[in-house]
Each structure stands twice: as structure tokens, then as C-alpha cells.
Coordinates of C-alpha atoms in Angstrom, one line a residue:
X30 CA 6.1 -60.0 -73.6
X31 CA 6.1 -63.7 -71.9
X32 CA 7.7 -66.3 -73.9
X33 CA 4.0 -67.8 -74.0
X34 CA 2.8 -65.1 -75.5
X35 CA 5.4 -64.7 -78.3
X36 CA 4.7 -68.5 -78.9
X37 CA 0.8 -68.7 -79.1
X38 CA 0.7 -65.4 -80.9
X39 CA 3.2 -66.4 -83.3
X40 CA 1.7 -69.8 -84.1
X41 CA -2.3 -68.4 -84.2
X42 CA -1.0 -65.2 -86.7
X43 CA 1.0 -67.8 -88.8
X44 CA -2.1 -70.3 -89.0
X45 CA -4.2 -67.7 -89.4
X46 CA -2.4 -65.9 -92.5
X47 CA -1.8 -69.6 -94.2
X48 CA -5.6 -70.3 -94.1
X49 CA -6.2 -66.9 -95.4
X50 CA -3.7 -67.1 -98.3
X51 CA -4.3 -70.3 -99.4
X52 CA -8.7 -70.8 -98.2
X53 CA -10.4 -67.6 -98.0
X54 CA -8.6 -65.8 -100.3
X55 CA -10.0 -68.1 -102.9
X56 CA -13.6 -68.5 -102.0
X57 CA -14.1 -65.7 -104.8
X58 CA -16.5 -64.0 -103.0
X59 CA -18.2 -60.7 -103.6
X60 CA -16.2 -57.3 -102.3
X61 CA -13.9 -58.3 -99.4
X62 CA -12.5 -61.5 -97.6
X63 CA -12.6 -62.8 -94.6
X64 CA -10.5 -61.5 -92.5
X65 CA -8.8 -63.8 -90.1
X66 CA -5.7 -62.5 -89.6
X67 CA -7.8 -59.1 -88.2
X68 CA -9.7 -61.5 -86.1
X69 CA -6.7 -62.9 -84.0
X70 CA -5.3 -59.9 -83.7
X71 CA -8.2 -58.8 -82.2
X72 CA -8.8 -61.7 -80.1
X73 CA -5.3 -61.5 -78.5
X74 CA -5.5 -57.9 -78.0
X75 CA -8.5 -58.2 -76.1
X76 CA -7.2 -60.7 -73.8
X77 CA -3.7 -59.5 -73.8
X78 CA -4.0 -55.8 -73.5
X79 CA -3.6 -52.4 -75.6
X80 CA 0.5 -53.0 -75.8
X81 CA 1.1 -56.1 -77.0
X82 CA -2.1 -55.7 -79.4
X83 CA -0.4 -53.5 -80.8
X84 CA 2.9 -55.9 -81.0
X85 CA 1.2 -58.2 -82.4
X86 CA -1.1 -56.5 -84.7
X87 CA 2.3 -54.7 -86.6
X88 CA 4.1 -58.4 -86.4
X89 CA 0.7 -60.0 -88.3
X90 CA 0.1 -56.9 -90.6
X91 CA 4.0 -57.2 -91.5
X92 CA 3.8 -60.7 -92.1
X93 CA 0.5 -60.3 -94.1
X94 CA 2.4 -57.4 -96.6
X95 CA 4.6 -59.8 -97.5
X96 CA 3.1 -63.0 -98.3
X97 CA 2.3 -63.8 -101.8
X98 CA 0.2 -62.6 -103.6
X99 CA 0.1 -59.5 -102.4
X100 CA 0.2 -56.2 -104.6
X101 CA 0.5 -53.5 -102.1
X102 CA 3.8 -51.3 -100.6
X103 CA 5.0 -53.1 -97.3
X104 CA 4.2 -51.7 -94.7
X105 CA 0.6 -50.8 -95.2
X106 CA -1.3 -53.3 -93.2
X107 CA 1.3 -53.4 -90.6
X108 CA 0.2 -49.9 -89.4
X109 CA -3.3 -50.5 -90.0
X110 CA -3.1 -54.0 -87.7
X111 CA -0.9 -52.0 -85.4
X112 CA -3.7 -49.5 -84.8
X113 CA -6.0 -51.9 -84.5
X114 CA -4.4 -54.2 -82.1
X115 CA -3.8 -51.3 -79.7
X116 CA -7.6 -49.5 -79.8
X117 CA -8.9 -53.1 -79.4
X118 CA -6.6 -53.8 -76.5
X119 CA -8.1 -50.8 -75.0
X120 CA -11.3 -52.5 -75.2
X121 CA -10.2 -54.7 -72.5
X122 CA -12.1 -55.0 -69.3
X123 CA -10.1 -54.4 -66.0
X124 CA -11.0 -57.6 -65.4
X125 CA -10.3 -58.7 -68.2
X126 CA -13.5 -60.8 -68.9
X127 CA -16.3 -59.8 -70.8
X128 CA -19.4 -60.3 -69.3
X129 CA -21.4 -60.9 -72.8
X130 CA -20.7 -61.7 -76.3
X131 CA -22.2 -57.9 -77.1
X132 CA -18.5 -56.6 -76.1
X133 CA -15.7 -58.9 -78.4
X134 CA -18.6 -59.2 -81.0
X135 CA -18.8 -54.9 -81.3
X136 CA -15.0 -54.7 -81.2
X137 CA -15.4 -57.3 -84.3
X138 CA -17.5 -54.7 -85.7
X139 CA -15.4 -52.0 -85.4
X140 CA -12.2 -53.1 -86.2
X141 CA -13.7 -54.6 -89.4
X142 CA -15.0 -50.9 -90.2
X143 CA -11.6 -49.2 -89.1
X144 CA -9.5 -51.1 -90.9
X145 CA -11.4 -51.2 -93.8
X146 CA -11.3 -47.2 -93.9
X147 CA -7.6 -47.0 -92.8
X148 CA -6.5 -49.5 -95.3
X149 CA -7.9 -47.4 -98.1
X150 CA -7.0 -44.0 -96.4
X151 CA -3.1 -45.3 -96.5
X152 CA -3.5 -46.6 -100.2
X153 CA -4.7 -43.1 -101.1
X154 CA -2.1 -41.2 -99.5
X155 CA 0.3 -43.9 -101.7
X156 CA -1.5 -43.4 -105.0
X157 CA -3.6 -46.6 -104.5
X158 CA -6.8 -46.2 -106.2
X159 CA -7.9 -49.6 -106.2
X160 CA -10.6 -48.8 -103.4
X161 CA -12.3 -46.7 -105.2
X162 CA -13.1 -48.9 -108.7
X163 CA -14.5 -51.5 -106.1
X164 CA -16.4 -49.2 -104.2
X165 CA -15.8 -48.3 -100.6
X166 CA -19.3 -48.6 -99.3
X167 CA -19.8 -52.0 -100.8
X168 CA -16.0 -53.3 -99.3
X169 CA -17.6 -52.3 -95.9
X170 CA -20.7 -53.8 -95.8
X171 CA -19.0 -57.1 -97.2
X172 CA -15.7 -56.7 -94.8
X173 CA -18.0 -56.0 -92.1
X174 CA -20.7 -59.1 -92.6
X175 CA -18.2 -61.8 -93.2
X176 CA -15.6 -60.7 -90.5
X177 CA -18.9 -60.8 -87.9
X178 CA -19.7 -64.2 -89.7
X179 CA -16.2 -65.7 -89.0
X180 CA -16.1 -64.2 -85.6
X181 CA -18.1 -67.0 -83.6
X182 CA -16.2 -69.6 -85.0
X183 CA -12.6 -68.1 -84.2
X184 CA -12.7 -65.4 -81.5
X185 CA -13.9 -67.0 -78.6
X186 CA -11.5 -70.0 -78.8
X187 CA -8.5 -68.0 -79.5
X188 CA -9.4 -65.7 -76.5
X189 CA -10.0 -69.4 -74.5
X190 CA -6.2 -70.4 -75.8
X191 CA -4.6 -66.9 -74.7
X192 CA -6.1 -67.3 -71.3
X193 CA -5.1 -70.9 -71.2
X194 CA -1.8 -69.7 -71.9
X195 CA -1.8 -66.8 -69.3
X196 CA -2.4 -69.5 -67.0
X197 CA 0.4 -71.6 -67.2
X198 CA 2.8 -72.2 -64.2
X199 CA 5.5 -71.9 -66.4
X200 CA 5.5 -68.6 -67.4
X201 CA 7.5 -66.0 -67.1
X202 CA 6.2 -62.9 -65.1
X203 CA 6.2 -59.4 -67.4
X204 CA 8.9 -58.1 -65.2
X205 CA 11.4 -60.8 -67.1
X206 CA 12.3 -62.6 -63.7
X207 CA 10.8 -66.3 -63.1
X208 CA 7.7 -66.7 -61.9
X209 CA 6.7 -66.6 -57.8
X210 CA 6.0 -69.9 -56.1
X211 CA 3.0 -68.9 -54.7
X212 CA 1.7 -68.3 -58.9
X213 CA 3.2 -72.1 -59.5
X214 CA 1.4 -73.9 -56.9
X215 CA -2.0 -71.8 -58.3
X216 CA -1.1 -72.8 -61.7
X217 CA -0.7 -76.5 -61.1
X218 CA -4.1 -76.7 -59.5
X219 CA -5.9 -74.4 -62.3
X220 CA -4.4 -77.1 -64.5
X221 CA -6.3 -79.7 -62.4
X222 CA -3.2 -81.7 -61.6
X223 CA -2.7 -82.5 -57.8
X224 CA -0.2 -85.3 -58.6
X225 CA 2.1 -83.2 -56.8
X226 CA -0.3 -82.4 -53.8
X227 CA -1.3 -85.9 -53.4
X228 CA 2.1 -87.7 -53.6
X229 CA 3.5 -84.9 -50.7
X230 CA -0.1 -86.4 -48.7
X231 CA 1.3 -89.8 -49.2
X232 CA 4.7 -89.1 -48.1
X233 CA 3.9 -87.1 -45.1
X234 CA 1.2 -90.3 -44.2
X235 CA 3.7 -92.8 -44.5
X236 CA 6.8 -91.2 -42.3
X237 CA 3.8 -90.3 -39.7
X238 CA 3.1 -94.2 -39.8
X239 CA 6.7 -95.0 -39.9
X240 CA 7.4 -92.3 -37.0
X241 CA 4.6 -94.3 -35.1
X242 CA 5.9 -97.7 -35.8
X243 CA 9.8 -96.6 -34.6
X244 CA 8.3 -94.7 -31.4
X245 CA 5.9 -98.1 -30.7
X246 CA 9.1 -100.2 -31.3
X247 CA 11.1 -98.2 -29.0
X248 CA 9.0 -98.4 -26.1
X249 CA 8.6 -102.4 -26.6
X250 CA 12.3 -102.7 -26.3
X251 CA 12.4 -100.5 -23.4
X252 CA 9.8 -102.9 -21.7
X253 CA 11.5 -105.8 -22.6
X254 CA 14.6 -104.8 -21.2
X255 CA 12.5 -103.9 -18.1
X256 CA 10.7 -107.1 -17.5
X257 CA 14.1 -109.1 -18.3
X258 CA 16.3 -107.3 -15.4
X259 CA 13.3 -107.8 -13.0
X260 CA 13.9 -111.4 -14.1
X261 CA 17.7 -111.0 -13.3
X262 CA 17.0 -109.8 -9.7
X263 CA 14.3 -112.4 -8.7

């Protein structure tokens, strides 16, 4: 993974699980909660591919089974996130651009359902019944309406950001070497910063003019030196 990567991931999972600890876990609201950790995994996966989906998606399920207060083994929603993060990142279009909100908004869908019936199908296999007191149809619906709620609000601008990111002349290329200079100059003017560009233009301009100005001065002395023998010999 690029060091931007690691970065912006980091930093949106970590934002992501504080506001969802300490906000949306206490809105008190019927069946599930807002996912929004599941939403920026999703999100990155779909920009950044099935692989480091699935990176990310263990690192943010890891990180989620082990903030407070959570009652489950460790472990559990690192492999569901995992999953996740690596059948969304297989979502990804070859271009990777969607060409309609239909695509990210179905993934949303999806993953809300999956992880929803994986998270319960772990907890079974572990002895956790807690699913089925709540009710597993009701947890769906609920998981599955206020994940597609959240979605418009969060997806798109965390795909905008991992893009942004992808972007950046800075970066290093996947194969761990530094980045070509043909990819630098690119960035730079994706950034929409020709400072660079326009202070070469003004360089070049002025030694032209100065080249001018020495030639011009050259052939002035030449003349002078001309006109002041002819003197000499009259």
C-alpha cells in the first residue's frame, strides 16, 4: 500500500469509529446503528481495489472489536470487514469510476445485508445468541435503511478524498520505488498549480531577452570599433 493510502485510510477508519462510539452509538435507535465504520470501508474499497479493501476492512473491523464498549470475542468484525472490504473492492470498475450513483449506492446495500448475516453467523458458531432475542429480520431491515441513509452523506466524499489522494505527485508508486517524473509533472497540474510551469516561462523569456541584449551589444561594439579604425586611417 502507498504511504497515502495507509495515511487517509487510517485517519477516515479512526474518525469514523470515534463518531460511531461516542454519536451513533447513542442515538438509541430502534434494531441496528449506523454503520459508519462499514461505510468507509466500503468507500475505500471501491476506489482502492479488492486488496487493500480487504487491508483495510480487517484493520477497521480489528480496531472496532476492541474499542469500548464492546461485548463480543476479538476478532469477529475483523473478518466480517475483511470480507467485505475485498467483495466490495471487487465491485470496482476497470476504470475505476462509476458511472451512476445506482453502483456505490447497491454495494451500500449489500454490504449492509452481508455483514449483517455474517456478523450473526460468526456469533453463532461462538455461542452468541444475542441476534436472535433482537430478531434477525428486524436488525436487517434497520441495518440496511440507516446504512443507505448515512451513505449520501459519507460515501461519495470519502471516495472524492481517496481519489484526491491517488492523485498526489507525491506518492509512492505500488511497486515501493519513487514515483516517475512524467506522473509528477501530471500531478502538479491536476493540482492546478503551474507555479512551477510559469516561473521556468519566465526564466527561459528573460535569458532569451538577455541572450538578445548581449548579441545586440556585441555587434555595437564590433561597429564601433569599425567606424573608429576607418577614422584612424583617414
Amino acid at each position: 500500500m502507498r504511504f497515502n493510502r495507509i495515511l487517509l485510510s487510517a485517519t477516515l477508519v479512526v474518525v469514523a469509529l470515534v463518531v460511531q462510539v461516542t454519536v451513533l452509538g447513542r442515538l438509541q435507535l430502534p434494531g441496528a446503528v449506523p454503520d459508519l465504520v462499514l461505510l468507509t470501508v466500503v468507500a475505500l474499497a471501491l476506489v482502492y481495489g479488492h486488496v487493500t479493501g480487504a487491508l483495510i476492512g480487517f484493520a477497521a473491523g480489528l480496531l472496532t472489536d476492541l474499542a469500548p464498549p464492546a461485548d463480543h470475542a476479538a476478532g469477529r468484525y475483523a473478518l466480517v470487514l475483511c470480507l467485505i472490504g475485498y467483495v466490495a473492492g471487487l465491485v470496482r470498475p476497470d476504470s475505476g469510476r462509476f458511472r451512476s450513483a445506482w453502483g456505490p449506492m447497491l454495494t451500500v446495500v449489500g454490504a449492509a445485508v452481508a455483514s449483517t448475516l455474517l456478523y450473526a453467523g460468526v456469533g453463532a458458531l461462538v455461542g452468541d445468541t444475542a441476534a436472535r432475542h433482537v430478531g434477525l429480520t428486524g436488525l436487517l431491515f434497520t441495518a440496511t435503511l440507516y446504512d443507505l441513509l448515512l451513505a449520501p452523506f459519507t460515501v461519495p466524499f470519502i471516495m472524492a478524498l481517496a481519489r484526491r489522494a491517488e492523485s498526489d505527485p507525491m506518492a509512492v508508486e505500488a511497486g515501493g520505488g519513487p514515483a516517475q517524473s512524467k506522473d509528477v509533472s501530471s500531478g502538479w497540474l491536476a493540482g492546478g498549480t503551474g507555479l512551477r510551469i510559469g516561473s521556468q516561462r519566465g526564466g527561459l523569456r528573460m535569458k532569451s531577452a538577455r541572450g538578445r541584449a548581449n548579441r545586440a551589444g556585441r555587434i555595437k561594439g564590433v561597429k564601433v570599433v569599425k567606424s573608429v579604425k576607418s577614422v584612424k586611417k583617414l
